[in-house]
CSV table of C-alpha atoms in Angstrom, one decimal:
chain,number,residue,atom,x,y,z
A,1,MET,CA,43.0,7.3,-7.2
A,2,LYS,CA,40.1,9.5,-8.1
A,3,ARG,CA,41.4,9.9,-11.6
A,4,PHE,CA,41.7,6.1,-12.0
A,5,LYS,CA,38.2,5.5,-10.7
A,6,ASN,CA,36.8,8.1,-13.1
A,7,LYS,CA,38.6,6.6,-16.1
A,8,TYR,CA,37.9,3.0,-15.2
A,9,PRO,CA,34.6,2.9,-13.3
A,10,GLY,CA,34.3,-0.9,-13.8
A,11,VAL,CA,37.4,-1.7,-11.9
A,12,SER,CA,37.1,-2.3,-8.1
A,13,VAL,CA,39.8,-0.7,-6.0
A,14,GLU,CA,40.4,-1.2,-2.3
A,15,ILE,CA,42.8,0.8,-0.2
A,16,HIS,CA,44.5,-0.8,2.8
A,17,GLU,CA,46.6,0.9,5.5
A,18,GLY,CA,48.9,-0.8,7.9
A,19,ASN,CA,52.5,-1.2,9.1
A,20,ILE,CA,55.2,-2.2,6.6
A,21,ARG,CA,55.4,-5.8,7.8
A,22,GLU,CA,51.6,-6.4,7.3
A,23,LEU,CA,51.6,-4.7,3.9
A,24,ARG,CA,54.7,-6.5,2.6
A,25,ALA,CA,53.1,-9.8,3.7
A,26,GLY,CA,50.0,-8.9,1.7
A,27,LEU,CA,52.0,-8.1,-1.3
A,28,LEU,CA,53.8,-11.4,-1.2
A,29,ASP,CA,50.7,-13.5,-0.6
A,30,ASP,CA,48.9,-11.7,-3.6
A,31,SER,CA,46.2,-10.1,-1.5
A,32,ILE,CA,47.7,-6.7,-2.4
A,33,ASP,CA,48.5,-5.9,-6.0
A,34,LEU,CA,50.5,-2.7,-5.7
A,35,LEU,CA,52.0,-1.1,-2.6
A,36,LEU,CA,53.0,2.5,-2.1
A,37,GLU,CA,56.0,2.4,0.2
A,38,THR,CA,59.3,3.8,1.2
A,39,ALA,CA,61.0,1.1,3.2
A,40,ILE,CA,61.1,-2.3,1.3
A,41,PRO,CA,64.5,-2.9,-0.2
A,42,ALA,CA,64.7,-4.1,-3.8
A,43,GLY,CA,65.5,-7.8,-4.0
A,44,ASP,CA,64.4,-11.2,-5.4
A,45,GLU,CA,60.8,-10.9,-4.2
A,46,VAL,CA,59.7,-7.4,-5.4
A,47,GLU,CA,60.0,-4.9,-8.2
A,48,ARG,CA,60.0,-1.2,-7.4
A,49,TYR,CA,59.1,1.9,-9.5
A,50,LEU,CA,60.1,5.4,-8.4
A,51,TYR,CA,56.8,7.3,-7.9
A,52,ASP,CA,57.7,10.6,-6.2
A,53,TYR,CA,59.6,12.2,-3.3
A,54,GLU,CA,58.2,13.5,0.0
A,55,GLN,CA,59.5,15.7,2.7
A,56,ILE,CA,59.4,15.0,6.4
A,57,ILE,CA,58.7,18.1,8.5
A,58,LEU,CA,58.2,18.9,12.2
A,59,ALA,CA,54.8,19.5,13.8
A,60,VAL,CA,55.4,21.2,17.1
A,61,PRO,CA,52.6,22.0,19.6
A,62,ALA,CA,52.1,25.8,19.5
A,63,GLU,CA,52.1,26.0,23.3
A,64,PHE,CA,55.7,24.8,23.6
A,65,GLU,CA,58.0,27.6,24.9
A,66,VAL,CA,60.7,26.8,22.4
A,67,ASN,CA,58.6,28.3,19.5
A,68,LYS,CA,59.1,31.8,20.8
A,69,LYS,CA,62.8,31.8,19.8
A,70,LEU,CA,62.2,30.1,16.5
A,71,ARG,CA,59.7,32.5,14.9
A,72,SER,CA,61.9,33.2,11.8
A,73,PHE,CA,61.9,29.5,10.9
A,74,GLN,CA,58.1,28.9,11.2
A,75,MET,CA,56.1,27.9,8.2
A,76,ALA,CA,52.4,28.7,7.4
A,77,PHE,CA,50.1,25.7,7.1
A,78,ALA,CA,49.7,26.2,3.3
A,79,GLN,CA,53.4,26.7,2.8
A,80,ALA,CA,54.1,23.4,4.6
A,81,ARG,CA,51.2,21.5,2.9
A,82,ASP,CA,52.1,22.6,-0.6
A,83,GLY,CA,55.9,22.0,-0.3
A,84,ALA,CA,56.6,25.7,-1.0
A,85,PHE,CA,59.4,25.5,1.6
A,86,ARG,CA,61.7,23.4,-0.6
A,87,GLY,CA,63.6,26.4,-1.9
A,88,LYS,CA,66.2,28.5,-0.1
A,89,ASP,CA,63.7,31.1,1.0
A,90,VAL,CA,62.7,29.0,4.0
A,91,GLN,CA,65.5,28.2,6.4
A,92,PRO,CA,65.7,24.8,8.2
A,93,VAL,CA,65.1,25.0,11.9
A,94,PRO,CA,68.1,24.2,14.1
A,95,MET,CA,67.1,20.8,15.5
A,96,GLN,CA,69.2,21.3,18.6
A,97,ALA,CA,66.6,23.7,19.9
A,98,PHE,CA,64.3,20.7,20.6
A,99,ARG,CA,66.7,18.6,22.6
A,100,ASP,CA,64.7,19.0,25.8
A,101,CYS,CA,61.3,18.6,24.2
A,102,PRO,CA,59.1,15.5,24.3
A,103,PHE,CA,58.6,13.7,21.0
A,104,ILE,CA,55.9,11.4,19.5
A,105,PHE,CA,57.5,8.7,17.3
A,106,LEU,CA,56.1,6.0,15.0
A,107,LYS,CA,57.0,2.5,16.1
A,108,GLU,CA,60.5,1.2,15.5
A,109,GLU,CA,59.7,-0.8,12.4
A,110,ASN,CA,58.5,2.3,10.6
A,111,ASP,CA,61.0,4.1,8.2
A,112,ILE,CA,60.0,7.5,9.6
A,113,CYS,CA,60.9,6.4,13.1
A,114,MET,CA,64.4,5.4,11.9
A,115,ARG,CA,64.8,8.7,10.1
A,116,SER,CA,63.5,10.8,13.0
A,117,ARG,CA,65.9,9.2,15.4
A,118,GLY,CA,68.7,9.7,12.9
A,119,ILE,CA,67.8,13.4,12.4
A,120,CYS,CA,68.0,14.0,16.1
A,121,ARG,CA,71.2,12.1,16.6
A,122,ASN,CA,72.8,14.0,13.6
A,123,ALA,CA,71.8,17.2,15.5
A,124,GLY,CA,73.7,15.9,18.6
A,125,PHE,CA,71.0,14.7,20.9
A,126,GLU,CA,69.0,11.6,21.8
A,127,PRO,CA,65.2,12.4,21.5
A,128,LYS,CA,63.0,12.1,24.5
A,129,VAL,CA,60.2,9.9,23.1
A,130,GLU,CA,57.0,10.0,25.1
A,131,LEU,CA,54.9,7.7,22.8
A,132,PHE,CA,55.4,5.2,20.0
A,133,LEU,CA,52.4,5.0,17.7
A,134,ASP,CA,51.4,2.9,14.7
A,135,GLN,CA,49.9,5.5,12.4
A,136,ILE,CA,51.3,8.9,11.3
A,137,MET,CA,47.8,10.4,11.3
A,138,THR,CA,47.5,9.5,15.0
A,139,SER,CA,50.8,11.0,15.7
A,140,PHE,CA,49.6,14.3,14.1
A,141,TYR,CA,46.5,14.4,16.3
A,142,VAL,CA,48.5,13.5,19.4
A,143,ALA,CA,50.9,16.3,18.7
A,144,LYS,CA,48.0,18.6,18.1
A,145,SER,CA,46.8,17.8,21.6
A,146,GLY,CA,50.1,19.2,23.0
A,147,SER,CA,51.7,15.9,24.0
A,148,GLY,CA,54.9,16.2,21.9
A,149,ILE,CA,56.6,17.0,18.7
A,150,ALA,CA,55.8,14.8,15.6
A,151,PHE,CA,57.7,14.1,12.5
A,152,ILE,CA,55.2,14.0,9.7
A,153,ARG,CA,55.0,13.9,5.9
A,154,ASN,CA,54.2,17.4,4.6
A,155,SER,CA,51.6,15.7,2.2
A,156,LEU,CA,49.7,14.6,5.3
A,157,LEU,CA,48.5,18.2,5.7
A,158,SER,CA,46.4,17.9,2.6
A,159,LEU,CA,44.2,15.5,4.5
A,160,VAL,CA,43.6,17.7,7.6
A,161,SER,CA,42.4,21.2,8.4
A,162,ASP,CA,44.6,24.1,9.4
A,163,THR,CA,44.9,24.5,13.2
A,164,ASP,CA,46.4,27.0,15.6
A,165,ALA,CA,47.5,24.2,17.8
A,166,LEU,CA,50.6,23.3,15.7
A,167,ILE,CA,53.6,25.1,14.2
A,168,TYR,CA,55.5,23.6,11.3
A,169,TYR,CA,59.3,23.6,10.7
A,170,LYS,CA,61.5,22.6,7.8
A,171,ILE,CA,64.2,20.1,8.5
A,172,GLY,CA,67.6,20.5,6.8
A,173,ASP,CA,68.9,17.0,7.3
A,174,PRO,CA,69.1,14.8,4.1
A,175,LEU,CA,67.1,12.1,6.0
A,176,ALA,CA,64.1,14.4,5.8
A,177,ARG,CA,63.7,13.7,2.1
A,178,ARG,CA,62.7,10.3,1.0
A,179,GLU,CA,61.8,8.4,-2.1
A,180,ILE,CA,58.3,6.9,-2.6
A,181,PHE,CA,58.0,3.7,-4.6
A,182,MET,CA,55.2,1.8,-6.2
A,183,THR,CA,56.0,-1.8,-5.5
A,184,ARG,CA,54.7,-5.2,-6.8
A,185,LYS,CA,55.6,-8.8,-6.3
A,186,LYS,CA,58.2,-10.0,-8.7
A,187,GLY,CA,57.1,-12.6,-11.2
A,188,ARG,CA,53.4,-12.0,-10.5
A,189,TYR,CA,51.2,-11.6,-13.6
A,190,MET,CA,50.5,-7.9,-14.2
A,191,THR,CA,46.9,-7.4,-14.9
A,192,LYS,CA,45.6,-4.8,-17.4
A,193,ALA,CA,44.2,-2.8,-14.3
A,194,MET,CA,47.6,-2.8,-12.6
A,195,GLU,CA,49.3,-1.7,-15.8
A,196,ALA,CA,46.8,1.1,-16.3
A,197,PHE,CA,47.2,2.3,-12.8
A,198,LEU,CA,51.0,2.5,-13.1
A,199,ARG,CA,50.7,4.4,-16.4
A,200,LEU,CA,48.3,6.8,-14.9
A,201,CYS,CA,50.9,7.5,-12.2
A,202,HIS,CA,53.4,8.2,-15.1
A,203,ILE,CA,55.3,4.9,-14.3
A,204,ARG,CA,56.4,2.6,-17.1
A,205,PRO,CA,55.6,-0.9,-16.0
A,206,GLU,CA,58.4,-2.4,-18.1
A,207,LYS,CA,61.0,-0.2,-16.3
A,208,PRO,CA,61.3,-1.3,-12.6
A,209,ILE,CA,64.3,0.0,-10.7
A,210,GLU,CA,67.2,-2.4,-10.7
């Protein structure tokens, strides 16, 4: 975004955050030009462009007793933030270790909620969810307060400061890796600004995913 504003200072850019239903509605009523998302299926109404991949990790309150037996799986803040854990040097944590711990989930309509529940079930347990929240940043801070374990995007850590209150773990389940798409309304006129933004993101506007 900073690169785009520097290159095109005359173009006004607004950023909106919300749940996927609100954002999808904004896309379809033309109040949103482009949507960065992970959960809207391709179809007659939208065109999607693959933008990147992101990793979901665990943020566990440092005060939780379970951390003591999982020291060899713990990641440093910078390691988790920068994605340096993606190789084989960092081992995924055994998710079964958290079966008796409280969790903080995003609300049911959120893709991360569905993935989080699936990751737990694939590990053989039903998560004990203490809270359902709207925003992933809120879940990070609630986990930081010690209320429960949060599933977060590792990229979120680039927006926050390091803290001793949380410990981070790699998740080995395939559900922890997800595609990020840049999405627009199908059939809507693509402005020069929209095209320029996509190209700055190394996306070819003429090549949406089928």
